[in-house]
Each structure stands twice: as C-alpha cells, then as structure tokens.
XYZ file of C-alpha atoms in Angstrom:
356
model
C 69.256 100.347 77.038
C 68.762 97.569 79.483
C 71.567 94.575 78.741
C 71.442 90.842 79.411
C 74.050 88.525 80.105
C 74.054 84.697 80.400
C 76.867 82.612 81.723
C 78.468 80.748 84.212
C 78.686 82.898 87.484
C 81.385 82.354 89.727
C 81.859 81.846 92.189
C 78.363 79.721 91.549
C 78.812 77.053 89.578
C 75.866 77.453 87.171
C 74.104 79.347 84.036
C 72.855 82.624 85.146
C 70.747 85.108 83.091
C 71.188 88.747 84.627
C 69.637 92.145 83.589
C 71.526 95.036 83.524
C 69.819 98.214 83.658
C 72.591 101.064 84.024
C 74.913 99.906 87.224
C 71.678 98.108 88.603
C 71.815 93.999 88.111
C 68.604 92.502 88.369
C 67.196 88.526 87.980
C 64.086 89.965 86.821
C 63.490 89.534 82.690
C 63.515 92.886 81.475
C 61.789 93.456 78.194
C 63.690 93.846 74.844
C 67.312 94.083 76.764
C 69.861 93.549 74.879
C 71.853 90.398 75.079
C 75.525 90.619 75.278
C 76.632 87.688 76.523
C 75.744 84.693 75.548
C 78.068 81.898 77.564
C 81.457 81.874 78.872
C 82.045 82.167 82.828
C 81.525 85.321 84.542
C 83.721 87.055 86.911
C 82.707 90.278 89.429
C 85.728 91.695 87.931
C 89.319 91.894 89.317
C 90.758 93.669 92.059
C 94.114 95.116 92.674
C 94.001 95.745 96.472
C 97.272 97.727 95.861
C 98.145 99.633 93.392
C 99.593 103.464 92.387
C 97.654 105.384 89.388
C 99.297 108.162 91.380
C 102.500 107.064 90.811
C 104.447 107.130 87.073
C 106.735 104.358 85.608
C 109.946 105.026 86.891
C 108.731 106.191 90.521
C 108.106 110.106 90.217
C 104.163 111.385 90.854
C 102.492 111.096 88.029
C 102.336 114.979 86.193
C 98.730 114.953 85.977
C 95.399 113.700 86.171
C 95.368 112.524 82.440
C 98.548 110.481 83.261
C 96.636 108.958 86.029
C 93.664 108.007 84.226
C 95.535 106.353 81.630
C 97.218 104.170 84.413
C 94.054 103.065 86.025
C 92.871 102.142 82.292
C 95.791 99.647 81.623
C 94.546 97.969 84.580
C 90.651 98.137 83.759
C 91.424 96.629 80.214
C 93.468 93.784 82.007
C 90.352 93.319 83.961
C 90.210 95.152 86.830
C 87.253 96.565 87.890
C 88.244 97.660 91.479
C 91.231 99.506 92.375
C 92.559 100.307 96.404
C 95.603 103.135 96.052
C 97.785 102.104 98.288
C 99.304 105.496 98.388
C 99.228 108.890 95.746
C 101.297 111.494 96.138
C 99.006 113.236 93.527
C 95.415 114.199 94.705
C 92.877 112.881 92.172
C 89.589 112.734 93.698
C 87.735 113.967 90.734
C 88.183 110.272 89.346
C 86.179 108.442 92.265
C 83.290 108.884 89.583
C 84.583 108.849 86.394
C 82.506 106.151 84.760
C 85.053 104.820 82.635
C 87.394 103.683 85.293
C 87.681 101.027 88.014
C 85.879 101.971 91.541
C 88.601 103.497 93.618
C 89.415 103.038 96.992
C 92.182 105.558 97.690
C 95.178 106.430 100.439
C 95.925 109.861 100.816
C 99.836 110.420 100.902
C 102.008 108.109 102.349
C 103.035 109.295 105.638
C 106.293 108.468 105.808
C 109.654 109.042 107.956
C 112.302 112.026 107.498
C 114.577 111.594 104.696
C 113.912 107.441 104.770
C 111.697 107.237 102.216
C 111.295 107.490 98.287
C 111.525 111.053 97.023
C 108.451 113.258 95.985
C 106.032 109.876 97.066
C 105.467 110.564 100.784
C 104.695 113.276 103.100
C 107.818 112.916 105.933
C 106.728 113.920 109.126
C 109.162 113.524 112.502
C 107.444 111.249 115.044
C 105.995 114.577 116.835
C 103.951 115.234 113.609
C 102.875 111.396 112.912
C 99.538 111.847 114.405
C 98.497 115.109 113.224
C 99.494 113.928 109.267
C 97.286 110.870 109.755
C 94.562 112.440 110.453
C 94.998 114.823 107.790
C 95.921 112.043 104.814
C 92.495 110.465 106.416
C 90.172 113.432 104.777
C 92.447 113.064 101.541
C 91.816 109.676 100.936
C 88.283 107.940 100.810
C 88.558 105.711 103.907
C 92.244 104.780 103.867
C 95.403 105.918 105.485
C 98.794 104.533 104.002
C 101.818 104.299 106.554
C 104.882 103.604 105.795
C 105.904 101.341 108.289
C 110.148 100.860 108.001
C 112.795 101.515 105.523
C 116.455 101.546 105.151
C 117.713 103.638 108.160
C 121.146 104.458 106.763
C 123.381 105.050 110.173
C 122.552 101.601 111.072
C 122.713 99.697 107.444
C 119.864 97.956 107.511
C 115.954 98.575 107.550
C 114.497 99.806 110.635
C 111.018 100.934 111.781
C 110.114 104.559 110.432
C 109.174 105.470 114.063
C 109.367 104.259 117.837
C 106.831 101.621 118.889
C 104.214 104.503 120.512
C 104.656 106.455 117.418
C 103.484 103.830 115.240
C 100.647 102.337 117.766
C 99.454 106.795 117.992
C 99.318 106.332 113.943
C 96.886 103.628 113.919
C 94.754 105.192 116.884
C 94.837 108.355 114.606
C 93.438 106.737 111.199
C 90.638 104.812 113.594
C 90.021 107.883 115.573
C 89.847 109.758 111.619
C 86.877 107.204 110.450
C 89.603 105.541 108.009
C 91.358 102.626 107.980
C 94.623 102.012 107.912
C 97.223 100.154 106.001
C 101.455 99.819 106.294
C 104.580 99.296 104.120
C 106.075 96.836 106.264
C 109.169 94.831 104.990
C 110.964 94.661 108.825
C 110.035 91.895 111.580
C 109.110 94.432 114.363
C 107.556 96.817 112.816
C 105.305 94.347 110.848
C 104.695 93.101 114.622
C 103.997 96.120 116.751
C 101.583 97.411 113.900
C 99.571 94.368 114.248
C 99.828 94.347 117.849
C 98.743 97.702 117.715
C 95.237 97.158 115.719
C 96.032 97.861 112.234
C 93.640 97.075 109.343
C 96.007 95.330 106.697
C 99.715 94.847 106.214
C 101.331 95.358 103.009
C 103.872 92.988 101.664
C 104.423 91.899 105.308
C 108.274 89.766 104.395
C 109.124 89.995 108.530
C 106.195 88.295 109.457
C 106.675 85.605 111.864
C 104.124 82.580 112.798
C 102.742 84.368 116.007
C 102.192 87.739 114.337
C 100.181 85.856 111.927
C 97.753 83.641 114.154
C 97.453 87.149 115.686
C 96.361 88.592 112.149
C 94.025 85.769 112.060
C 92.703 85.827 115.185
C 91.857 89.761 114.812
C 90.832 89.499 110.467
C 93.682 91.696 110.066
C 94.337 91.264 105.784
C 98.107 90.901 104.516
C 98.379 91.732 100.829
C 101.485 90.387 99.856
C 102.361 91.928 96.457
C 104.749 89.394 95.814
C 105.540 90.548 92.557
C 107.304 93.581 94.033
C 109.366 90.697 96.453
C 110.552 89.343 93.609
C 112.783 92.451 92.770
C 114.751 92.151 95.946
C 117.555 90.444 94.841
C 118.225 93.363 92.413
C 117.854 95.732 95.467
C 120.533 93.679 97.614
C 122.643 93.529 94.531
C 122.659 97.568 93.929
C 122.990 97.996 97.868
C 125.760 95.383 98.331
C 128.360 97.278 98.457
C 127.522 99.940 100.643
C 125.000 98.361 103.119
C 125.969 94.649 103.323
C 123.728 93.650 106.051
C 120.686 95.480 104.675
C 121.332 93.226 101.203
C 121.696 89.932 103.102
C 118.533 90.813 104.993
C 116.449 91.589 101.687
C 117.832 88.162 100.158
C 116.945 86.491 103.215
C 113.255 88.195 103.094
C 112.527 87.308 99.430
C 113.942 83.903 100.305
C 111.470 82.888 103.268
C 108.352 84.958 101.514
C 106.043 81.655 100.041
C 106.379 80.327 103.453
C 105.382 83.163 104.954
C 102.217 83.815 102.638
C 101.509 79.824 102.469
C 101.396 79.820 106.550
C 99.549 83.311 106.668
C 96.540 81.579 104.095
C 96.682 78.644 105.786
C 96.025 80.167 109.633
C 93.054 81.907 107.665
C 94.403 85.715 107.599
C 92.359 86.979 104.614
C 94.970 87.762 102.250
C 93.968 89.734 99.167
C 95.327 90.513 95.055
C 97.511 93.158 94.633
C 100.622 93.940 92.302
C 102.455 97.149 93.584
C 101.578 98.647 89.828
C 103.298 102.168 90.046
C 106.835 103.645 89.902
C 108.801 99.807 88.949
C 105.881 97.587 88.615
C 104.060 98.008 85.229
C 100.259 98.417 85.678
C 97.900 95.297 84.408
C 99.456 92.879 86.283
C 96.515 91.590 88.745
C 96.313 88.047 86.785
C 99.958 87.952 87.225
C 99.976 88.028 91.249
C 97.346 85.461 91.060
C 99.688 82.752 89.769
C 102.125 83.810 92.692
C 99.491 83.448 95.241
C 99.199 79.777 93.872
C 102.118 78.681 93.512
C 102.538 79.543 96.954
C 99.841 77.269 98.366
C 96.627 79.040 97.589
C 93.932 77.180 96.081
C 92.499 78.326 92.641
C 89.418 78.977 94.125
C 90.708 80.890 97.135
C 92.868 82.792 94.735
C 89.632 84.370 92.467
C 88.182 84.995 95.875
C 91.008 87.050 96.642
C 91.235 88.525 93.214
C 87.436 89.005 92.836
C 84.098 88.690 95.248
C 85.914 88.892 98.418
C 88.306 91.600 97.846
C 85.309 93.621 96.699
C 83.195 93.104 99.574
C 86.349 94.095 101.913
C 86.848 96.888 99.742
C 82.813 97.692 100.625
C 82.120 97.419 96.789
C 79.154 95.265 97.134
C 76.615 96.450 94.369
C 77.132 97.696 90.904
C 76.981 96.082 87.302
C 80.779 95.334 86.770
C 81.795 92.261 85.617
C 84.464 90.427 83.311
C 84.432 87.972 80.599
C 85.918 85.078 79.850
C 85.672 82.233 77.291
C 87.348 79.448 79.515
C 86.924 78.728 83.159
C 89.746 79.745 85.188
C 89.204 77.310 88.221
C 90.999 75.101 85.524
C 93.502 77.376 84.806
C 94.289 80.955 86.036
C 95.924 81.893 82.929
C 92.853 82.244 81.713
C 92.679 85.893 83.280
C 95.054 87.557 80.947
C 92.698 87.076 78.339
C 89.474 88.879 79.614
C 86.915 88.784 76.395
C 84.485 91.620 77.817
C 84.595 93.848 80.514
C 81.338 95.471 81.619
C 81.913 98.288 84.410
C 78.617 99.856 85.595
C 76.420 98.394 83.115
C 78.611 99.975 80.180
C 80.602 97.021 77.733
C 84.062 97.749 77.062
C 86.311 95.169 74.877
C 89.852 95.004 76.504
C 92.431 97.293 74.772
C 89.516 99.685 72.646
C-alpha cells in the first residue's frame, strides 16, 4: 500500500506532502495512500558513520549473525537508518538487504599490526603482508577498507604507528587500487599525518591531529569522524595503564584533553566531519543522538550537526535514494535532544515505532 507523509522536511524549512510507494518517494498524489504522518518535522534518518554490529559488548566478535542483527536494531530504533562498519571481524554480508535493518556500508576486517592490536578484532599482518590484506579486506567489505593506523607499541611505552611511513602510504594505494575506500584508527600525531599525506579517504577519531594536517584534510575533502564519545574513556585507559606505561597514560590524558579544539578547528577549516559513536565492544549501540550533543558543544552549529548526522552523511555514504526517514514531534534545530525521542521510523517505505 502506497503511504503519505506530511511534515516539516529538513533540512527545508517547510510542510511537505510525500508519497511513499515501497522504498520509492514521490511528490506526485498517489490515490488512496495511506497517511501516516500527519505533522511533526521530518528527518532522512540518522547515521552512525562508525559503528561495530560485528563487534559484542565487552569487545569479542559477535557469535553470530542473530547477535549482529540485534545490534544494528538498537541503533535503527534509536533512529538510525544508515550504518558505515567501521570494522567486523565477523563476515555478515547476507544483511546488506535485510529489509528490516539500517543500509550498511561495511569494512572488511581491520587490518591491523602484529600482536598491537585488540584480540580476535583484526587480521595482523607484518608490514610485508599490508598490501596484499588490503586488497583482500577490499572484496570483504562493500567499498571500505578499515586500517588500523597506531596503537600502543609496548617496547617503547607509548603509541606508535602500526607500520613504517611506506607501509602505510602502500595501504592506501592498495584500497584505491581495490575500488574501495579507505578509512584509519588513528589516535598518534604522525600516523594521523602521513595517512593524510598519503591520500586517505577519512580519519577516525583523529586526537594527533595538528592545524596543518587539517587545512590539508580540507583542502583534499578528506572526512574526520571523531567519535568523541569513545575519547571520553581515555582517562580510564591512562588510569589502568599508569602504572606500567607512564608516558603512554600522560599522552592519552593529554589527547582527550586537546580533542574539542581539535574537532572545533577541523569544522571550522571546513573538513567534512561526520556522526559516529564507536557502538561495539565498550560503547553501547544507540548512541548516534548522543555524539551529536558532543559535536556541539564543541563548536558545531545545530544545523551543521543534523547535516552530519543526517543528509550529508548519507550522500557521502552514496545513500542517496530510498524511503527512510524519522519522526519527530519537536524540531531539533531548537534542541538536539529532541533525537532521543524519534516518534516513527520509516526505513524503505515500511513504518516501524521505536522499541516494537
């Protein structure tokens, strides 16, 4: 049955009346559709630009695909209508489709250094085997690579880039070379800046950035995604490091300490800087709304804030079509809080009430 739904349509700032026939949206009247929403303002749903349905609370892979459906619906019922996994170390292409679940942009593995990374999550490769791997997580994933760009090197005590500076610049000529694009865990300074230098589609988190990497991100549209809820556990890191790797917890302090800056300068040099919470392994899932408010309170407008949550992050995610869309009864370019309370979802023309 064709649907019909009236309401203010952000980011326009009038009444619309669409027509939803299946996952087509038309302007066109279309005879005894049924109307569904009647008023309220009208959002192209959310988007976490980087999240983990592939990974389970706690940080092992998740034990199945059931498991990872039923992470991906916690975030649909908190809105989210698009989803990019930033990294799975369980395969789960079979839910690209499934009609009841955000549109997924997926990583393959994360392709990650020798013993320096999370157990079970990435696939560790030795510098010799970073190229190969990349192009191999390219066909696994549907048009992204994740890298994992530095970590805690141990002998030295602090974090350090996963791989030399060629290794790293061969990954990103891999992913390109694949047909994918590719995005990197990067908490370090140089890493951050000889992946950026090097051509790479988006940083993740991206704490070592300094002022010229990021007029460099601008200049070249490369996309941070800051996840700064996942920042804000670094004081709990440094604490349970402390005592064995000093220098590594004063540098993680010092990270999550200069972090708003960095974001604020990074939005305001115009690098297109995109929603998304780290949901998976130690951030709970449904928590796209939340990063919003972060993003604000570091110096993002409201509007520029549902752009990144919403229309833009969908067209960079190349979901430009389709009848998804989420409810609410108050405007939230008056108040983002207004996106934890979502009164319908529609995904591909089908009407789903949050939490049912």
């Amino acid at each position: 049955m064709a649907l019909h739904v009236r309401g203010v349509l952000l980011p326009d700032d009038e009444t619309r009346d669409l027509w939803l026939v299946g996952d087509e949206v038309t302007t066109e009247p279309v005879p005894g559709a049924q109307t569904i929403v009647s008023g309220g303002f009208i959002l192209p749903g959310l988007v976490d630009a980087h999240c983990h349905i592939g990974i389970a609370p706690g940080g092992a892979p998740v034990t199945g695909i059931e498991q990872a459906r039923e992470l991906a619906l916690i975030d649909r019922d908190a809105g989210v209508l698009a989803i990019r996994d930033a990294g799975s170390p369980f395969p789960y292409p079979e839910l690209d489709d499934d009609p009841e679940l955000p549109r997924l942009a997926r990583a393959g593995q994360h392709v990650a250094p020798v013993r320096r990374y999370l157990p079970e999550i990435g696939v560790e490769v030795a510098a010799s085997e970073v190229e190969a791997e990349v192009k191999r997580q390219a066909k696994r994933g549907n048009g992204w690579v994740k890298l994992v760009g530095d970590w805690i090197d141990r002998e030295r005590g602090d974090l350090a880039p996963a791989w030399d500076e060629g290794t790293l610049r061969t990954a990103v000529r891999a992913a390109h070379g694949a047909g994918a694009r590719i995005t990197a865990h990067c908490f370090e300074e140089s890493s951050v800046a000889t992946l950026v230098r090097a051509g790479i589609d988006c940083v993740e988190h991206g704490t070592g950035l300094s002022l010229e990497i990021v007029e460099l991100m601008a200049q070249r549209g490369t996309a941070l995604v800051p996840t700064m809820i996942n920042i804000e556990t670094f004081d709990r890191i440094a604490d349970r490091a402390a005592g064995k790797f000093p220098l590594y917890a004063k540098h993680m302090r010092q990270l999550k300490r200069t972090f708003p800056t960095i974001v604020k300068a990074a939005y305001e040099a115009g690098v297109p800087v995109y929603v998304g919470s780290d949901a998976g392994g130690g951030v709970a899932h449904g928590q796209a709304a939340q990063e919003m408010l972060r993003l604000h309170a570091a110096g993002m407008s409201i509007m520029d804030v549902l752009a990144a949550g919403s229309w833009k992050a969908r067209d960079w995610l190349g979901f430009t079509t389709g009848a998804d869309f989420t409810v609410y009864d108050a405007d939230p370019r008056d108040d983002l809080r207004v996106l934890h309370r979502p009164k319908l979802i529609i995904l591909r023309g089908r009407p789903i009430t949050p939490g049912r």
